Coordinates of N, CA and C in Angstrom, one line a residue:
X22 N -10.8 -21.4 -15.1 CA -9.8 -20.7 -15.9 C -8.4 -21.3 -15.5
X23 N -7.7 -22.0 -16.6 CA -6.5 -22.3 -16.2 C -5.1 -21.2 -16.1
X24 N -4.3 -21.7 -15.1 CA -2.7 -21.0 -14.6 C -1.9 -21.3 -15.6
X25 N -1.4 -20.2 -16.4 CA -0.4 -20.1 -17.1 C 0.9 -19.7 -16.3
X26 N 1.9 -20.6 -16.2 CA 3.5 -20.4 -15.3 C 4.2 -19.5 -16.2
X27 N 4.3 -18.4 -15.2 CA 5.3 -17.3 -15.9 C 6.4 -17.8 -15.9
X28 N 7.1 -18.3 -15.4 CA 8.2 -19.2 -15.9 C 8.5 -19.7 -17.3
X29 N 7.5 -20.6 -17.9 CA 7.9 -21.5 -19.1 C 6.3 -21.1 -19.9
X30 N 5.7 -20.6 -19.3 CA 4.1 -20.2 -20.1 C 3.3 -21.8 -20.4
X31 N 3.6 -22.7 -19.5 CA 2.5 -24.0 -19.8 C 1.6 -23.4 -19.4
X32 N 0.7 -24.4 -19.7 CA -0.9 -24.3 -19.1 C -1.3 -25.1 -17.8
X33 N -1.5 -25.2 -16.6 CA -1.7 -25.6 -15.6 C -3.1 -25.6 -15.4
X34 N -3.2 -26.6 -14.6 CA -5.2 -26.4 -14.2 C -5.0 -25.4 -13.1
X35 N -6.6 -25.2 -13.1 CA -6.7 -23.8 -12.0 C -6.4 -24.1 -10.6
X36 N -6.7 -25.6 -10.5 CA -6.3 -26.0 -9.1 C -4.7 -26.3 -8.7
X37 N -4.0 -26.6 -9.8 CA -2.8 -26.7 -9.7 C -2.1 -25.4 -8.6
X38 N -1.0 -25.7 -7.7 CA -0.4 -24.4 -7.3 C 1.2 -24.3 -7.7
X39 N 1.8 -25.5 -8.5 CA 3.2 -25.7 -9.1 C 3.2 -26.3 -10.2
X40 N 3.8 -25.3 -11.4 CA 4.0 -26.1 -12.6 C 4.3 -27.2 -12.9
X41 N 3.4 -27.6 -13.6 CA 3.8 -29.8 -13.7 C 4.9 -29.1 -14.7
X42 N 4.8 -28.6 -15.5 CA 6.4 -28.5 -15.9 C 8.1 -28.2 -15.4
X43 N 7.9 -27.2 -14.8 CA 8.9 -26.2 -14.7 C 9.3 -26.4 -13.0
X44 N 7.9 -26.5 -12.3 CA 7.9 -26.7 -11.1 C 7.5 -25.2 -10.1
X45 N 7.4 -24.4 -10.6 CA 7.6 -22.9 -10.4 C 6.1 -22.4 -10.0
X46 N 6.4 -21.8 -8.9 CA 5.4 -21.4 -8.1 C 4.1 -20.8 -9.2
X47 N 2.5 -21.1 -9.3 CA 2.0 -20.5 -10.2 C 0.9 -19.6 -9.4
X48 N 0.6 -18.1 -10.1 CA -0.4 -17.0 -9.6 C -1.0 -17.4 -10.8
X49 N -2.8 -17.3 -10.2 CA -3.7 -17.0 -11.0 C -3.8 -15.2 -11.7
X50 N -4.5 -15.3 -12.5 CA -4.9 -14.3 -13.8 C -5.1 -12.8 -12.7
X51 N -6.0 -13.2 -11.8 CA -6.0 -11.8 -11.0 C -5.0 -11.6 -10.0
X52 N -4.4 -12.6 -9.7 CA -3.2 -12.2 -8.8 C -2.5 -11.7 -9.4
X53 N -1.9 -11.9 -10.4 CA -0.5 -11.7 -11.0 C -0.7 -10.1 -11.5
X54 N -1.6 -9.7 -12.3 CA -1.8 -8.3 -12.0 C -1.2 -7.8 -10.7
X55 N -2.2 -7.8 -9.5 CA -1.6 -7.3 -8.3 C -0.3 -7.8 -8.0
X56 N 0.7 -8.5 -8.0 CA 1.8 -9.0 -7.9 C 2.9 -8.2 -8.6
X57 N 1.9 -8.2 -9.8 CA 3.4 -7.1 -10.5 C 3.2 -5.9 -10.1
X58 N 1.5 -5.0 -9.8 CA 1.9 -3.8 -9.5 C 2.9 -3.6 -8.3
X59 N 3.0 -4.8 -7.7 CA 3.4 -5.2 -5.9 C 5.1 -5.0 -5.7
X60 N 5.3 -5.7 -7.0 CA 6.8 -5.7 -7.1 C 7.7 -4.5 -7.9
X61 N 7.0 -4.1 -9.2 CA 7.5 -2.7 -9.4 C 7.3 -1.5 -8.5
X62 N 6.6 -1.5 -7.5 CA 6.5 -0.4 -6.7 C 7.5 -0.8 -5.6
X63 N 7.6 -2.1 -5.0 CA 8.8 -2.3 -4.3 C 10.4 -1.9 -4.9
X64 N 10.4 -2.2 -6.3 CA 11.4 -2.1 -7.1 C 11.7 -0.1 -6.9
X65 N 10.7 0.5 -7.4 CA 10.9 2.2 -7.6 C 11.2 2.1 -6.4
X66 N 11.1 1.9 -5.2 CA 10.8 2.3 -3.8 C 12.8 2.1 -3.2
X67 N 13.2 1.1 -3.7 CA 14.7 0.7 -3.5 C 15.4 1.4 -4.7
X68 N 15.2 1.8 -5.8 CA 16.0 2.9 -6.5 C 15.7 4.2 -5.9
X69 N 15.1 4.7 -5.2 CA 14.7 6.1 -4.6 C 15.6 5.9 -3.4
X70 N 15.6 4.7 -2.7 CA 16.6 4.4 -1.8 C 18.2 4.6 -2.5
X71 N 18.3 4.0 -3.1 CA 19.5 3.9 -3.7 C 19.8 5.6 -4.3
X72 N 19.4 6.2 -4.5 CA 19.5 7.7 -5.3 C 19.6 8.2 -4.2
X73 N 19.3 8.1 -2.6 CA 19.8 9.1 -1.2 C 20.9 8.6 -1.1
X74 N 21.7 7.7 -2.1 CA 22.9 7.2 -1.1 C 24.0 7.9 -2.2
X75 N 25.4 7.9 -1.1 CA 26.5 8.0 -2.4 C 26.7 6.6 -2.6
X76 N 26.5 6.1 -4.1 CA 26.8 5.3 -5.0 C 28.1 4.6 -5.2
X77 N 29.0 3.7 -4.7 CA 30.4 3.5 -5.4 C 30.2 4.1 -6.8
X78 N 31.1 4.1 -7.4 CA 32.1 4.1 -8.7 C 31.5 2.9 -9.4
X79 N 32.2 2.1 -8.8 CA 31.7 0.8 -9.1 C 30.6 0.1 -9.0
X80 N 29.9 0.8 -8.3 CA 28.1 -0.1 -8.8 C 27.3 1.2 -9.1
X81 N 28.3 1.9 -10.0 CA 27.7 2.4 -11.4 C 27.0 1.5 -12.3
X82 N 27.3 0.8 -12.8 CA 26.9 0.1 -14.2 C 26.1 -0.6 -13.2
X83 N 25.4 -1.1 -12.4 CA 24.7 -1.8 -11.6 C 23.5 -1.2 -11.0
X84 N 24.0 -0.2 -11.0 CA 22.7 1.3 -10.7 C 21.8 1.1 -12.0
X85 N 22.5 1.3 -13.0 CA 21.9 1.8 -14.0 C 21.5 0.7 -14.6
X86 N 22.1 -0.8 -14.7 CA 21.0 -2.0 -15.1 C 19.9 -2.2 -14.4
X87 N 19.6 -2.1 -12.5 CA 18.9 -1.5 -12.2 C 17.6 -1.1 -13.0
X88 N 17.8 0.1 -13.0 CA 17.0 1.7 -13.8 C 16.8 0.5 -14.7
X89 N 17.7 0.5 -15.7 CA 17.2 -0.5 -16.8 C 16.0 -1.4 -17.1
X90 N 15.9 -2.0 -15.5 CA 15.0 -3.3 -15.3 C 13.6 -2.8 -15.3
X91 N 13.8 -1.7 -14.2 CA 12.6 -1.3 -13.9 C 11.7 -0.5 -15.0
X92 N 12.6 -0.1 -15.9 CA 11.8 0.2 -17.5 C 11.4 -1.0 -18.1
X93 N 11.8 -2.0 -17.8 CA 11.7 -3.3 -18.9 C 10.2 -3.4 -18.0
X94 N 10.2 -3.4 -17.0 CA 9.0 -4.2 -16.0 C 7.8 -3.5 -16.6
X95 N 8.2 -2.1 -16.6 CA 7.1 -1.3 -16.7 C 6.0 -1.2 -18.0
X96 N 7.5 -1.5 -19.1 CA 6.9 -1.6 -20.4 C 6.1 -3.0 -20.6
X97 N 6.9 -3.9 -20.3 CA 5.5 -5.1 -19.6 C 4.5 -4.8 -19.1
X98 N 3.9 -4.4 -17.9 CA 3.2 -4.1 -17.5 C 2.1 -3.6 -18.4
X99 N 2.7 -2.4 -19.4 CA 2.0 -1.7 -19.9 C 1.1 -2.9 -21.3
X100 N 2.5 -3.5 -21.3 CA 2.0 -4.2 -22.7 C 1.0 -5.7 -22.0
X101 N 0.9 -5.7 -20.9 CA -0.2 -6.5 -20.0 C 0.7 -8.1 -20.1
X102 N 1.7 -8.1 -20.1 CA 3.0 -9.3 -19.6 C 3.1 -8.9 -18.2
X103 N 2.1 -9.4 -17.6 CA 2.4 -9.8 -16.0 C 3.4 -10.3 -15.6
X104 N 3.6 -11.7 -16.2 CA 4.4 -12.6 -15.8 C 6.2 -11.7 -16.0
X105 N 6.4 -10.9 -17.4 CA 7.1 -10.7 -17.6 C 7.7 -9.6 -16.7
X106 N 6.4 -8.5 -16.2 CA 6.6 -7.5 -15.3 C 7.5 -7.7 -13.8
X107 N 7.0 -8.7 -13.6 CA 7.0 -9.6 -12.7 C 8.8 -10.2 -12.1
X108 N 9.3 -10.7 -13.8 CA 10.6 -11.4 -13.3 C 11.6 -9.6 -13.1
X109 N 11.2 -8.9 -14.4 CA 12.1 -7.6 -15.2 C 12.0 -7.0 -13.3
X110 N 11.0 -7.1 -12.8 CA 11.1 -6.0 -11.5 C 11.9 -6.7 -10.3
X111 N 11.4 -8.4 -10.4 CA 12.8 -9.1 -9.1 C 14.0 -8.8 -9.3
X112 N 14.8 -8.7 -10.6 CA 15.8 -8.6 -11.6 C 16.2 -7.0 -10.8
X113 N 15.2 -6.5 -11.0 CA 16.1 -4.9 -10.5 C 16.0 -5.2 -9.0
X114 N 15.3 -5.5 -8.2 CA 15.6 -5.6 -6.7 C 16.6 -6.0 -6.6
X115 N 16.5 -7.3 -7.0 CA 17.7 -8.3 -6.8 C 19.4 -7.9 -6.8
X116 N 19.1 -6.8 -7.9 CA 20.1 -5.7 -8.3 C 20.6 -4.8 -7.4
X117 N 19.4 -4.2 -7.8 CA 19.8 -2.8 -6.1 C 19.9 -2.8 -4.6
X118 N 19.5 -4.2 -4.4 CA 20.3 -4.3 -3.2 C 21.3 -4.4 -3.3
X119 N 22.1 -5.4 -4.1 CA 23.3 -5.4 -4.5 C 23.9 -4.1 -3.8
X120 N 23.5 -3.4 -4.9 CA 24.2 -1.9 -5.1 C 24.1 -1.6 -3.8
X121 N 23.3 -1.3 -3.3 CA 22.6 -0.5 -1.9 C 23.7 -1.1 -0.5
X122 N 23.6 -2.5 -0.7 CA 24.6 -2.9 0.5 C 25.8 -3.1 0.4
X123 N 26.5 -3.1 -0.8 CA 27.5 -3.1 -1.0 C 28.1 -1.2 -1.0
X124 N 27.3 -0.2 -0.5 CA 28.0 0.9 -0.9 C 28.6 1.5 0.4
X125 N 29.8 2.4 0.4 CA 30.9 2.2 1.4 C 30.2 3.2 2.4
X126 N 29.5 4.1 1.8 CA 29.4 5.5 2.4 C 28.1 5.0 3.2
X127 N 26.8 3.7 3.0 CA 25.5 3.4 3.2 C 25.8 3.7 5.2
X128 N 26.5 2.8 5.5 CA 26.1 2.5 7.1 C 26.8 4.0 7.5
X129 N 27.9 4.4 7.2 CA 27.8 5.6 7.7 C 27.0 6.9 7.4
X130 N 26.2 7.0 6.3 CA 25.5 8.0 6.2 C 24.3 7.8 7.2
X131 N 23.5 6.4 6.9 CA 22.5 5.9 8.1 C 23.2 6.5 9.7
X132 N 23.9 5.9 10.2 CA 24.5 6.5 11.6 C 24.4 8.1 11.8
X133 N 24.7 8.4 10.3 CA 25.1 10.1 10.7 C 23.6 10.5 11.0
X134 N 22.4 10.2 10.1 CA 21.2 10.6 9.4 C 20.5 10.3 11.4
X135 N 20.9 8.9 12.1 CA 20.6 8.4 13.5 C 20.7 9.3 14.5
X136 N 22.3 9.4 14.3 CA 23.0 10.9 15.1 C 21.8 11.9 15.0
X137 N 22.1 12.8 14.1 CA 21.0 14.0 13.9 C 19.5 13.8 14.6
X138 N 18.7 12.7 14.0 CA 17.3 12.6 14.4 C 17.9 12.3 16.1
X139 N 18.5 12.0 16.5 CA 18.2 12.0 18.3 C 19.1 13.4 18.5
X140 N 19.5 13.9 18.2 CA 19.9 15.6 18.3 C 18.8 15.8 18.6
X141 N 18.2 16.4 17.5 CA 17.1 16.8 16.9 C 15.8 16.7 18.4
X142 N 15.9 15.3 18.3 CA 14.7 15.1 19.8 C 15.3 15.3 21.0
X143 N 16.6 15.2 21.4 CA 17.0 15.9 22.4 C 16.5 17.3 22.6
X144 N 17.1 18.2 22.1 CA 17.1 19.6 21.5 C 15.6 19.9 22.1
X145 N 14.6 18.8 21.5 CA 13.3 19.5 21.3 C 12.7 18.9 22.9
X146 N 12.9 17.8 24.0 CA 12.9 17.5 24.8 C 13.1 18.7 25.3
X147 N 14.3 19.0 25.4 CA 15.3 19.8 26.4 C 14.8 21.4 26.7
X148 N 14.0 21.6 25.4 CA 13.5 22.9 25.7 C 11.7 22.9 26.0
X149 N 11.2 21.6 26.2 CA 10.2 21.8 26.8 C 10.1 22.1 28.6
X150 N 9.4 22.6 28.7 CA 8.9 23.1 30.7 C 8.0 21.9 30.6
X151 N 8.8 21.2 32.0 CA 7.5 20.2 32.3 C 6.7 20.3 32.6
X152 N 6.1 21.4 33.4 CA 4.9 21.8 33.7 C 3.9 21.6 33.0
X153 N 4.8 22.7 31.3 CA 3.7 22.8 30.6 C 3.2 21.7 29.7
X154 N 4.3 20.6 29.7 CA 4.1 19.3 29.1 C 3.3 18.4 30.0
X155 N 3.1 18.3 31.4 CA 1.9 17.4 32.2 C 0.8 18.6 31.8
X156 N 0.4 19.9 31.7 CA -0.8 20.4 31.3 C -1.1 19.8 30.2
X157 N -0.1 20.0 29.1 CA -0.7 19.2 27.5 C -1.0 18.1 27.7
X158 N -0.5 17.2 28.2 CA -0.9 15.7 28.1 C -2.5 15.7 29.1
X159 N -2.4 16.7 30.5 CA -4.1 16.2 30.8 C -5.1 16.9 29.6
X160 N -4.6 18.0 29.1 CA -5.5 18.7 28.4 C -6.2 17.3 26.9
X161 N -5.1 17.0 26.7 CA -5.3 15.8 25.7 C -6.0 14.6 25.9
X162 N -5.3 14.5 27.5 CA -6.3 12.9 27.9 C -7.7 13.3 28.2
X163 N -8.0 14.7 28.1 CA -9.5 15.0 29.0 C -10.0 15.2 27.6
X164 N -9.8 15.9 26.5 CA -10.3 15.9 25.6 C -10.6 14.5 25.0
X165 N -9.6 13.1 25.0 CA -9.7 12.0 24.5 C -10.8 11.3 25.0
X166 N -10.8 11.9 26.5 CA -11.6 11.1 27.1 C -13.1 11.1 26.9
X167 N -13.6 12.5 26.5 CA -14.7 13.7 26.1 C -15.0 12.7 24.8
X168 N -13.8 12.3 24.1 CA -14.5 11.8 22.9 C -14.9 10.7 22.5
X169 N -13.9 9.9 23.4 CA -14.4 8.3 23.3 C -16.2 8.5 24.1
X170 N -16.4 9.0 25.5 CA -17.5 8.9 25.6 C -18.8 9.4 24.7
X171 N -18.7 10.3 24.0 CA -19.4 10.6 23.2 C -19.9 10.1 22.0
X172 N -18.8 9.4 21.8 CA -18.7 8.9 20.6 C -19.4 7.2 21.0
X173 N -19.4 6.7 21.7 CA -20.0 5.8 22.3 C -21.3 5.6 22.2
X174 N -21.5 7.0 23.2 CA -23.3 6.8 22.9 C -23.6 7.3 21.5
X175 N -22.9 8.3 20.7 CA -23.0 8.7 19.1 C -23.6 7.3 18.0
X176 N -22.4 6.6 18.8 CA -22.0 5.2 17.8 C -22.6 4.1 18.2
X177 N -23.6 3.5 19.2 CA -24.1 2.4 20.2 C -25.1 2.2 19.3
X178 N -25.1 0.6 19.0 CA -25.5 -0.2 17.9 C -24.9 -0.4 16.5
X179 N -24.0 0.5 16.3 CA -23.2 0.7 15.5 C -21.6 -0.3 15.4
X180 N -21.6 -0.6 14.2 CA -20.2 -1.4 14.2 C -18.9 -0.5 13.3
X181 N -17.7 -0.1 13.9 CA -16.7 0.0 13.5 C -15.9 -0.6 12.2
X182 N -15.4 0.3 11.2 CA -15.4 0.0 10.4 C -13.4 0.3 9.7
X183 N -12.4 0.3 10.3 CA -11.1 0.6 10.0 C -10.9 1.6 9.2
X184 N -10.3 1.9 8.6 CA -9.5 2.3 7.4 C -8.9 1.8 6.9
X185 N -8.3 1.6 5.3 CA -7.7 0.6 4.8 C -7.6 1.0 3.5
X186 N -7.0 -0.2 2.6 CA -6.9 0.1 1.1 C -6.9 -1.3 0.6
X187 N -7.1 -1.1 -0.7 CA -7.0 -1.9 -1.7 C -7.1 -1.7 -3.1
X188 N -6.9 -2.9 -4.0 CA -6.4 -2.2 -5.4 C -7.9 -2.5 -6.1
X189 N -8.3 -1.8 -7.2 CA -9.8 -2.0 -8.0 C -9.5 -1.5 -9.2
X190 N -10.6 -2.2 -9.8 CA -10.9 -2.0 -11.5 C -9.5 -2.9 -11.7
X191 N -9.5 -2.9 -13.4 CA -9.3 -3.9 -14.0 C -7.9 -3.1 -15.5
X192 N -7.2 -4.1 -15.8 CA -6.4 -3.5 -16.7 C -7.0 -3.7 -18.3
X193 N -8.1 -4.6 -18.2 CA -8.9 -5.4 -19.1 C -10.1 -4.8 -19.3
X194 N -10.7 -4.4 -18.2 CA -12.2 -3.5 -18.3 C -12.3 -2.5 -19.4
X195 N -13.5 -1.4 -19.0 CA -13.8 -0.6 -20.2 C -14.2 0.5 -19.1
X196 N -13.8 1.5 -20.0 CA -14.4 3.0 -19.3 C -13.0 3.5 -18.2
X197 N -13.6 3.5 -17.0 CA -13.1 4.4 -15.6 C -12.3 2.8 -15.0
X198 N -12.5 1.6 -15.3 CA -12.3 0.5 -14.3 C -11.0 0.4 -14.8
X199 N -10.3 1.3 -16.1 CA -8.6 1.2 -16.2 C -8.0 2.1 -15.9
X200 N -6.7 2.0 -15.1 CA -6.0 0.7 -14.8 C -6.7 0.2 -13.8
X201 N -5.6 -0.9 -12.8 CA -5.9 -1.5 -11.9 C -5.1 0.0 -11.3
X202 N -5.7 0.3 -9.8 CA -5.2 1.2 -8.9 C -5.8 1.0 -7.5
X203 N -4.9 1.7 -6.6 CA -5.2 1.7 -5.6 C -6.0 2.5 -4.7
X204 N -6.7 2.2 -4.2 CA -8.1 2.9 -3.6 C -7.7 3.2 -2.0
X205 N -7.8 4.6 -1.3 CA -8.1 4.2 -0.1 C -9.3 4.7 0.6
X206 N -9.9 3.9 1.8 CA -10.8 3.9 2.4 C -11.0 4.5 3.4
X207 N -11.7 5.8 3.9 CA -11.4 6.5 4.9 C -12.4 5.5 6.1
X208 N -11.9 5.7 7.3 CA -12.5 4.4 8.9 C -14.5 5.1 8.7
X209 N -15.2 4.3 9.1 CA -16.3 4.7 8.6 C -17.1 3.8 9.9
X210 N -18.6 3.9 10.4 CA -19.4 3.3 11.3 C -20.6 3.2 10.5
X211 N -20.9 1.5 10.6 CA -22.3 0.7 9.7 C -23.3 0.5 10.4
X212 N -24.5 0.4 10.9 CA -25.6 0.0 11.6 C -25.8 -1.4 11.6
X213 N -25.8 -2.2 12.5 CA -25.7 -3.5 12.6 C -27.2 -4.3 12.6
X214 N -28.0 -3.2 12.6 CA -29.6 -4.0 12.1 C -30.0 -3.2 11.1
X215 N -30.7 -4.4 9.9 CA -31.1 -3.7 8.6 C -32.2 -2.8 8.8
X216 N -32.5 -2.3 7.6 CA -33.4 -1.1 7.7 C -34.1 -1.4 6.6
X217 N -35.5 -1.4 6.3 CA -36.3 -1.1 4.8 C -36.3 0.1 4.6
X218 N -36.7 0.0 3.4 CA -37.1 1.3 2.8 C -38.2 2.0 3.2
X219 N -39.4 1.3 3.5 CA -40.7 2.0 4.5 C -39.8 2.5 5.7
X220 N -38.9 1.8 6.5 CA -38.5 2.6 7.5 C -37.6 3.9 7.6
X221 N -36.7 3.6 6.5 CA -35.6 4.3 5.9 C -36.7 6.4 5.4
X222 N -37.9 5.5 4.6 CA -38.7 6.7 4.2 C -39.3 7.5 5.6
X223 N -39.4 6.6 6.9 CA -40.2 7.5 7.7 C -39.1 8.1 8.7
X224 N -38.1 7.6 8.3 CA -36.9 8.3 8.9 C -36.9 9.5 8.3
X225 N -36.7 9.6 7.3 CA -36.4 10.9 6.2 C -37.8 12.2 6.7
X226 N -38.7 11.3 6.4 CA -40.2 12.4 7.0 C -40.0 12.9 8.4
X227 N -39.3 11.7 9.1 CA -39.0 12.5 10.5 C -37.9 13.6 11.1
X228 N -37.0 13.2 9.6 CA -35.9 14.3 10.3 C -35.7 15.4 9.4
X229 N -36.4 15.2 8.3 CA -36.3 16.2 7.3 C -35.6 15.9 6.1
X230 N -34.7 15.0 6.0 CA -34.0 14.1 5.0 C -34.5 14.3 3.8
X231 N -33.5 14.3 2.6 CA -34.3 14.1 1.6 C -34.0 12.9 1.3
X232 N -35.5 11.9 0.5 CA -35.3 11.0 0.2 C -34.7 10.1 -1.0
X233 N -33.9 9.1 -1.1 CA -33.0 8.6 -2.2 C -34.0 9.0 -3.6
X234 N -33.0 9.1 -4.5 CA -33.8 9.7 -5.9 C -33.8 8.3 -6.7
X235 N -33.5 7.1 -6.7 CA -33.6 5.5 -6.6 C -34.4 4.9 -6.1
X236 N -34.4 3.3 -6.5 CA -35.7 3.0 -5.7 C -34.5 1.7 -4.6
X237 N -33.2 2.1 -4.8 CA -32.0 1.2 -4.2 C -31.9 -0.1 -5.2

């Protein structure tokens, strides 16, 4: 499948990674999906920033082309213009930082916001008994301890499996696989030797299990 450059919209081979035209960096067909969801959510994420702050006067009209952009991205998006999602959402970053760093009130509200959170932990230091804070901490490390061991022999032969995310389904598909969205995975432990189904069945006979209603 050939790379269309969101740039100038040539046709590029698949192996290509820079427009013979234009010269401009090219994403394949499934990236650029994830790319634009990548960048409009970066984009919302710095106007939400920008909305805690007081605003100049003057990057009024800069706020709001902003906001502007990130409608343009979105209605791209919707209308499945990747490419176009893509520039409409740099366009508003590009923007609201502008706005964001240029605002008079930004570094002193941050400082003030600094101030408070180390109050705040002071405060909450200051009224703990040490006492009863070396109890909580062995109480915690004995409990930690209680669980890593258990969990060891629980989990021995067993492989560790993180937690994480990623994006699935398709903006193209049919049914449940639209849109493209993001999934997360809660940390999970796999068995690191396979199993058959004769064995898998005499497991079930032996612990009482019921057996898969499939044949897998």
């Amino acid at each position: 499948m050939n790379k269309i450059c969101p740039n100038c919209k040539t046709e590029n081979r698949n192996i290509a990674r820079y427009c013979k035209n234009c010269g401009k960096e090219l994403i394949s067909e499934n990236n650029i999906v994830r790319k634009a969801i990548e960048e409009i959510v970066k984009a919302e994420d710095l106007i939400d920033k920008a909305r805690k702050i007081q605003i100049d006067e003057h990057n009024l009209d800069e706020f709001k082309k902003a906001e502007k952009y990130l409608a343009e991205a979105k209605e791209s998006q919707k209308a499945q213009d990747y490419a176009g999602a893509i520039e409409w959402a740099k366009q508003c970053i590009s923007t609201i930082k502008v706005v964001i760093n240029t605002s008079k009130n930004k570094r002193e509200q941050i400082q003030e916001e600094e101030k408070r959170h180390k109050e705040q932990k002071r405060i909450q230091f200051k009224n703990l008994v040490p006492l009863k804070l070396v109890v909580f901490f062995t109480i915690i490390l004995t409990i930690a301890i209680g669980i890593y061991i258990n969990s060891k022999k629980k989990y021995e032969g067993m492989v560790y499996i993180p937690a994480g995310e990623f994006l699935m389904g398709s903006d193209e598909g049919g049914g449940d696989e639209k849109p493209v969205h993001r999934v997360y995975l809660d940390a999970y432990y796999i068995d690191k030797h396979q199993v058959t189904f004769e064995q898998y069945d005499k497991f079930c006979e032996a612990t009482g299990r019921t057996k898969p209603s499939d044949s897998g």
